[in-house]
Tab-separated table of C-alpha atoms in Angstrom:
chain	number	residue	atom	x	y	z
A	1	MET	CA	-16.952	37.003	49.089
A	2	PHE	CA	-16.596	36.259	45.411
A	3	LEU	CA	-14.554	39.425	44.826
A	4	PHE	CA	-12.460	38.713	47.922
A	5	VAL	CA	-11.705	35.188	46.717
A	6	CYS	CA	-10.786	36.483	43.253
A	7	PHE	CA	-8.519	39.169	44.661
A	8	SER	CA	-6.872	36.709	47.052
A	9	TYR	CA	-6.235	34.283	44.215
A	10	TYR	CA	-4.737	37.011	42.011
A	11	ALA	CA	-2.599	38.263	44.886
A	12	TYR	CA	-1.348	34.723	45.432
A	13	GLN	CA	-0.552	34.451	41.726
A	14	ILE	CA	1.365	37.726	41.773
A	15	VAL	CA	3.436	36.829	44.821
A	16	TYR	CA	3.999	33.074	44.779
A	17	THR	CA	3.548	31.812	41.210
A	18	ALA	CA	6.624	31.223	39.054
A	19	ASN	CA	6.982	34.103	36.627
A	20	VAL	CA	10.385	33.475	35.045
A	21	GLU	CA	10.859	30.979	32.245
A	22	VAL	CA	14.413	30.390	31.062
A	23	LYS	CA	15.122	27.981	28.247
A	24	GLY	CA	18.660	26.728	27.755
A	25	GLU	CA	21.616	28.786	28.982
A	26	PRO	CA	21.481	30.895	32.183
A	27	VAL	CA	20.193	34.424	31.628
A	28	TYR	CA	21.743	37.440	33.342
A	29	VAL	CA	20.621	41.055	33.457
A	30	LEU	CA	23.024	43.951	33.966
A	31	ILE	CA	21.760	46.978	35.875
A	32	PRO	CA	24.299	49.812	35.393
A	33	ARG	CA	25.222	52.347	38.037
A	34	GLY	CA	22.706	55.195	38.155
A	35	ALA	CA	20.029	53.236	36.288
A	36	THR	CA	16.457	54.391	36.845
A	37	TYR	CA	13.556	52.072	37.576
A	38	GLU	CA	12.369	52.209	33.969
A	39	GLN	CA	15.853	51.523	32.666
A	40	ALA	CA	16.114	48.526	34.980
A	41	MET	CA	12.725	47.261	33.819
A	42	ASP	CA	13.731	47.709	30.181
A	43	SER	CA	16.912	45.698	30.802
A	44	ILE	CA	14.883	42.886	32.360
A	45	ASP	CA	12.178	42.997	29.675
A	46	SER	CA	14.837	42.729	26.943
A	47	LYS	CA	15.745	39.253	28.193
A	48	LYS	CA	12.215	38.041	27.320
A	49	VAL	CA	11.997	35.595	30.212
A	50	ILE	CA	9.301	37.304	32.335
A	51	ILE	CA	6.004	35.502	31.716
A	52	ASP	CA	3.608	38.148	33.095
A	53	ARG	CA	5.259	41.551	32.843
A	54	LEU	CA	2.277	43.387	34.345
A	55	SER	CA	2.269	41.331	37.549
A	56	PHE	CA	6.034	41.684	37.836
A	57	ARG	CA	5.858	45.472	37.602
A	58	PHE	CA	2.963	45.525	40.084
A	59	MET	CA	5.029	43.550	42.612
A	60	ALA	CA	8.091	45.737	41.962
A	61	LYS	CA	6.139	48.899	42.829
A	62	LEU	CA	4.459	47.214	45.775
A	63	MET	CA	7.915	46.445	47.169
A	64	ASP	CA	9.214	49.989	46.524
A	65	TYR	CA	11.737	48.806	43.925
A	66	PRO	CA	11.531	52.089	41.962
A	67	GLU	CA	13.261	53.817	44.904
A	68	LEU	CA	15.643	50.923	45.624
A	69	VAL	CA	17.243	50.130	42.250
A	70	LYS	CA	20.764	48.787	42.794
A	71	PRO	CA	23.396	48.142	40.130
A	72	GLY	CA	24.672	44.644	39.525
A	73	ARG	CA	24.615	41.459	37.511
A	74	TYR	CA	21.665	39.279	38.410
A	75	GLU	CA	20.710	35.826	37.200
A	76	LEU	CA	17.094	35.437	36.142
A	77	LYS	CA	16.459	31.897	37.357
A	78	ASN	CA	13.877	29.591	35.905
A	79	GLY	CA	10.783	29.284	38.092
A	80	GLU	CA	11.565	32.432	40.096
A	81	THR	CA	8.532	34.153	41.617
A	82	ASN	CA	7.912	37.879	41.413
A	83	TYR	CA	8.478	38.305	45.120
A	84	ARG	CA	11.818	36.484	45.200
A	85	LEU	CA	13.137	38.203	42.071
A	86	VAL	CA	12.195	41.704	43.230
A	87	ALA	CA	13.595	40.984	46.699
A	88	LYS	CA	16.877	39.966	45.081
A	89	LEU	CA	17.034	43.042	42.852
A	90	ARG	CA	16.169	45.581	45.541
A	91	SER	CA	18.664	44.087	48.020
A	92	GLY	CA	21.500	44.177	45.482
A	93	ASP	CA	22.102	40.441	45.933
A	94	GLN	CA	23.933	40.129	42.645
A	95	ASP	CA	25.519	36.991	41.216
A	96	PRO	CA	29.318	36.965	40.903
A	97	VAL	CA	31.048	36.758	37.553
A	98	LYS	CA	33.858	34.280	36.875
A	99	LEU	CA	36.719	36.404	35.608
A	100	THR	CA	39.264	34.662	33.373
A	101	TYR	CA	41.917	35.871	30.970
A	102	THR	CA	44.106	33.790	28.662
A	103	ASN	CA	45.925	34.270	25.356
A	104	VAL	CA	46.861	37.866	26.163
A	105	ARG	CA	49.938	39.586	24.744
A	106	LEU	CA	49.393	43.315	25.148
A	107	LYS	CA	48.023	45.565	27.875
A	108	LYS	CA	45.294	46.839	25.577
A	109	ASP	CA	44.188	43.249	24.966
A	110	LEU	CA	44.045	42.588	28.705
A	111	ALA	CA	42.069	45.787	29.281
A	112	GLN	CA	39.580	44.741	26.611
A	113	LYS	CA	39.098	41.284	28.135
A	114	LEU	CA	38.763	42.514	31.705
A	115	SER	CA	36.183	45.110	30.689
A	116	THR	CA	33.836	42.291	29.635
A	117	PHE	CA	33.690	41.040	33.227
A	118	ILE	CA	33.371	44.273	35.224
A	119	ASP	CA	31.547	47.567	34.791
A	120	SER	CA	34.623	49.471	33.595
A	121	SER	CA	35.638	50.545	30.112
A	122	PRO	CA	38.785	49.253	28.383
A	123	ALA	CA	40.126	52.825	28.402
A	124	GLU	CA	39.714	53.101	32.176
A	125	ILE	CA	41.560	49.837	32.805
A	126	ASP	CA	44.234	50.623	30.215
A	127	SER	CA	44.907	53.998	31.853
A	128	LEU	CA	45.712	52.240	35.142
A	129	LEU	CA	47.982	49.706	33.429
A	130	ASN	CA	49.885	52.576	31.802
A	131	SER	CA	50.064	54.872	34.828
A	132	PRO	CA	53.631	54.989	36.260
A	133	SER	CA	52.448	56.310	39.624
A	134	TYR	CA	49.613	53.792	39.981
A	135	THR	CA	51.617	50.729	38.933
A	136	GLN	CA	54.416	51.804	41.270
A	137	LYS	CA	51.991	51.712	44.210
A	138	LEU	CA	51.345	48.071	43.381
A	139	GLY	CA	55.071	47.273	43.241
A	140	PHE	CA	55.468	47.212	39.446
A	141	ASP	CA	56.062	49.554	36.537
A	142	THR	CA	54.146	49.974	33.291
A	143	THR	CA	56.374	47.368	31.631
A	144	THR	CA	56.187	44.649	34.292
A	145	ILE	CA	52.592	45.220	35.443
A	146	LEU	CA	51.362	42.285	33.353
A	147	THR	CA	53.394	39.907	35.537
A	148	MET	CA	50.948	40.727	38.343
A	149	PHE	CA	48.164	38.903	36.515
A	150	ILE	CA	48.219	35.172	37.195
A	151	PRO	CA	45.833	33.473	34.716
A	152	ASN	CA	43.166	31.657	36.692
A	153	THR	CA	39.445	31.893	37.382
A	154	TYR	CA	38.414	34.509	39.928
A	155	GLU	CA	34.982	35.330	41.290
A	156	MET	CA	34.064	38.983	41.682
A	157	TYR	CA	31.069	41.214	41.219
A	158	TRP	CA	30.327	42.989	37.951
A	159	THR	CA	30.126	46.286	39.863
A	160	THR	CA	33.786	45.962	40.867
A	161	SER	CA	35.618	49.129	39.815
A	162	ALA	CA	38.844	49.082	37.825
A	163	PRO	CA	40.997	50.065	40.868
A	164	GLU	CA	39.234	47.441	43.005
A	165	MET	CA	39.911	44.822	40.352
A	166	MET	CA	43.591	45.777	40.230
A	167	GLU	CA	43.865	45.564	44.003
A	168	ARG	CA	42.199	42.154	43.934
A	169	MET	CA	44.691	40.919	41.340
A	170	LYS	CA	47.554	42.174	43.528
A	171	LYS	CA	46.192	40.150	46.446
A	172	GLU	CA	45.913	37.089	44.233
A	173	TYR	CA	49.497	37.667	43.053
A	174	ASP	CA	50.761	37.891	46.632
A	175	SER	CA	48.825	34.759	47.527
A	176	PHE	CA	50.236	32.871	44.534
A	177	TRP	CA	53.818	33.684	45.430
A	178	THR	CA	54.149	31.441	48.450
A	179	GLN	CA	57.382	31.103	50.381
A	180	GLU	CA	58.024	27.852	48.537
A	181	ARG	CA	57.724	29.505	45.133
A	182	LYS	CA	59.866	32.436	46.244
A	183	ALA	CA	62.556	29.996	47.391
A	184	LYS	CA	62.460	28.202	44.033
A	185	ALA	CA	62.769	31.504	42.190
A	186	LYS	CA	65.852	32.283	44.244
A	187	ASP	CA	67.269	28.835	43.438
A	188	VAL	CA	67.075	29.508	39.693
A	189	GLY	CA	68.514	32.988	40.178
A	190	LEU	CA	65.473	35.002	39.153
A	191	SER	CA	63.143	37.513	40.758
A	192	GLN	CA	59.392	36.882	40.761
A	193	LYS	CA	58.910	39.228	37.826
A	194	GLU	CA	61.777	37.606	35.923
A	195	VAL	CA	60.229	34.183	36.453
A	196	SER	CA	57.039	35.378	34.774
A	197	ILE	CA	58.967	37.030	31.939
A	198	LEU	CA	60.889	33.845	31.203
A	199	ALA	CA	57.723	31.788	31.616
A	200	SER	CA	56.061	33.915	28.933
A	201	ILE	CA	58.867	33.009	26.518
A	202	VAL	CA	58.701	29.329	27.460
A	203	GLN	CA	54.955	29.340	26.875
A	204	ALA	CA	55.325	31.023	23.494
A	205	GLU	CA	57.907	28.411	22.491
A	206	GLN	CA	55.737	25.506	23.613
A	207	SER	CA	52.044	26.268	23.587
A	208	VAL	CA	50.989	22.740	22.635
A	209	HIS	CA	52.838	20.235	24.812
A	210	ALA	CA	53.114	21.523	28.374
A	211	ASP	CA	55.215	18.511	29.390
A	212	GLU	CA	58.155	19.929	27.404
A	213	ARG	CA	58.158	23.339	29.077
A	214	PRO	CA	60.489	22.402	31.982
A	215	ARG	CA	63.101	21.251	29.429
A	216	ILE	CA	62.807	24.493	27.430
A	217	ALA	CA	63.051	26.473	30.676
A	218	GLY	CA	66.249	24.558	31.442
A	219	VAL	CA	67.737	25.603	28.091
A	220	TYR	CA	67.103	29.286	28.702
A	221	LEU	CA	68.385	29.117	32.255
A	222	ASN	CA	71.548	27.456	30.956
A	223	ARG	CA	72.012	30.269	28.453
A	224	LEU	CA	71.417	32.940	31.081
A	225	GLU	CA	73.945	31.293	33.372
A	226	ARG	CA	76.534	31.350	30.561
A	227	ASN	CA	75.706	34.980	29.638
A	228	MET	CA	74.537	33.874	26.200
A	229	PRO	CA	71.734	35.719	24.400
A	230	LEU	CA	68.471	33.812	24.675
A	231	GLN	CA	67.839	34.050	20.920
A	232	ALA	CA	64.153	33.261	21.414
A	233	ASP	CA	62.148	33.614	18.207
A	234	PRO	CA	58.897	34.541	20.012
A	235	THR	CA	60.584	37.657	21.415
A	236	VAL	CA	61.471	38.712	17.879
A	237	VAL	CA	57.872	38.258	16.766
A	238	TYR	CA	56.771	40.345	19.746
A	239	ALA	CA	59.352	43.009	18.855
A	240	THR	CA	58.021	43.276	15.293
A	241	GLY	CA	54.421	43.525	16.492
A	242	ASP	CA	53.387	41.232	13.634
A	243	PHE	CA	51.855	38.196	15.330
A	244	THR	CA	51.003	36.554	12.011
A	245	ILE	CA	54.663	35.640	11.427
A	246	ARG	CA	55.095	31.870	11.266
A	247	ARG	CA	58.693	31.802	10.097
A	248	VAL	CA	61.282	34.140	11.627
A	249	LEU	CA	63.690	35.368	8.952
A	250	ASN	CA	66.987	37.238	9.146
A	251	VAL	CA	65.222	40.515	8.427
A	252	HIS	CA	63.127	39.986	11.563
A	253	LEU	CA	66.206	39.228	13.658
A	254	ARG	CA	67.497	42.747	12.994
A	255	THR	CA	64.396	44.417	14.475
A	256	PRO	CA	65.653	47.068	16.950
A	257	SER	CA	63.836	46.498	20.229
A	258	PRO	CA	64.701	45.734	23.864
A	259	TYR	CA	62.474	42.658	23.402
A	260	ASN	CA	64.675	41.239	20.637
A	261	THR	CA	66.741	38.627	22.482
A	262	TYR	CA	68.969	38.110	19.444
A	263	LEU	CA	70.270	41.673	19.753
A	264	ASN	CA	70.146	41.938	23.565
A	265	LYS	CA	71.462	39.625	26.230
A	266	GLY	CA	69.364	38.687	29.238
A	267	LEU	CA	65.625	38.796	29.637
A	268	PRO	CA	63.422	41.333	27.877
A	269	PRO	CA	62.047	44.167	30.051
A	270	GLY	CA	58.575	42.616	30.326
A	271	PRO	CA	56.559	39.515	29.481
A	272	ILE	CA	55.527	38.796	25.892
A	273	ASN	CA	52.254	37.223	27.055
A	274	LEU	CA	50.490	36.259	30.250
A	275	PRO	CA	52.102	32.928	31.164
A	276	SER	CA	49.949	30.210	32.665
A	277	ILE	CA	50.630	28.725	36.082
A	278	THR	CA	51.956	25.647	34.261
A	279	SER	CA	54.545	27.771	32.475
A	280	ILE	CA	55.538	29.601	35.658
A	281	ASN	CA	55.947	26.289	37.453
A	282	ALA	CA	58.088	25.031	34.554
A	283	VAL	CA	60.560	27.861	35.185
A	284	LEU	CA	60.468	27.239	38.938
A	285	ASN	CA	60.998	23.509	38.383
A	286	PRO	CA	63.244	23.342	35.291
A	287	GLU	CA	64.679	20.151	33.919
A	288	SER	CA	68.381	19.825	34.729
A	289	HIS	CA	70.435	19.132	31.580
A	290	GLU	CA	73.242	20.517	29.404
A	291	TYR	CA	71.171	21.569	26.412
A	292	LEU	CA	71.828	25.050	25.023
A	293	TYR	CA	69.856	24.895	21.800
A	294	PHE	CA	66.550	23.629	20.463
A	295	CYS	CA	64.358	23.942	17.405
A	296	ALA	CA	61.062	22.504	16.241
A	297	LYS	CA	61.117	18.906	15.048
A	298	GLU	CA	60.731	18.354	11.348
A	299	ASP	CA	57.741	16.054	11.895
A	300	PHE	CA	55.657	19.108	12.956
A	301	SER	CA	54.540	17.239	16.078
A	302	GLY	CA	54.881	20.387	18.154
A	303	TYR	CA	57.852	18.954	20.038
A	304	HIS	CA	61.453	20.156	19.770
A	305	ALA	CA	64.862	18.685	19.009
A	306	PHE	CA	67.420	19.657	21.667
A	307	ALA	CA	71.181	19.959	21.288
A	308	VAL	CA	74.242	20.566	23.436
A	309	THR	CA	76.476	21.874	20.656
A	310	GLU	CA	75.872	24.466	17.974
A	311	ALA	CA	76.886	22.010	15.242
A	312	GLU	CA	74.248	19.528	16.378
A	313	HIS	CA	71.691	22.329	16.562
A	314	ARG	CA	72.449	23.412	12.997
A	315	ARG	CA	71.793	19.901	11.724
A	316	ASN	CA	68.466	19.844	13.565
A	317	ALA	CA	67.580	23.282	12.204
A	318	GLN	CA	68.470	22.288	8.635
A	319	ARG	CA	66.104	19.328	8.814
A	320	PHE	CA	63.307	21.543	10.108
A	321	HIS	CA	63.877	24.271	7.508
A	322	ALA	CA	63.878	21.679	4.754
A	323	ALA	CA	60.536	20.390	5.996
A	324	MET	CA	59.162	23.943	6.060
A	325	ASN	CA	60.378	24.591	2.522
A	326	GLN	CA	58.737	21.380	1.404
A	327	ARG	CA	55.449	22.595	2.849
A	328	ASN	CA	56.054	26.044	1.358
A	329	ILE	CA	55.698	27.823	4.733
A	330	MET	CA	57.068	31.313	4.216
A	331	ARG	CA	55.412	33.246	7.035
């Protein structure tokens, strides 16, 4: 009876007693595809949150986990019992990851960021972004494919493959472009891709004060309507590939590139960053005015001085350049 009571108590401890202790931030374990039982155990052990490792392994074998290892991202929750944790792992009941991407300029940067959320390498994602045949299936090309990515927060599983992730982003893109937004794009005379391209320029011009973006969008739309070159400094910076430039000089303006809107009329062939929904909406809902020019204000507030005439714009620009010289800002 004594042995029976002892065994029953130990069995109860193994099955029903909390065996996970997490302090502070949530802890997640990643079980890769093809992982063996020992590899899965090593991944869990490395998190150092299992109180009694022996009892956990005993329960895992009792529940046939060695033959039922499933890949995924699993949260190791505080107070979890052996039984509940093993049941979760063996069923593949993984916890979704919140995928986000902001401050992206280049496809390689996007590939790098996305690879931190799903079980795919940057090279695998980058190859899809640069595949003419694959991007064409999605309705884009290798230059415009970045317009398919609408910055937001999306839930998906870590085991999502690169093609599955791309297909999910296409669905989100289609969902974002409602009939109302499509109608507004038509009203401003742009395609959906062109809206995102212009929005990327607007965002680069005004990354601080979002309330000014509709006015900047109005300036560029006015210039497009008049067949004037956009002359957007951020496109020149993008064309040079030197994103440390703080002051665009004449030597930069001569950079040969289809993205240089001083040398080429119209929009560049692709976006110069991933514009936020706020920036896209600014292009779809531009401020109506007669401004054709703008430059940063000399008070360095982050806002801009707008002008209807070139003469007025030159006066605004001279004040700003004088302020820059005073602060000795060369690049």
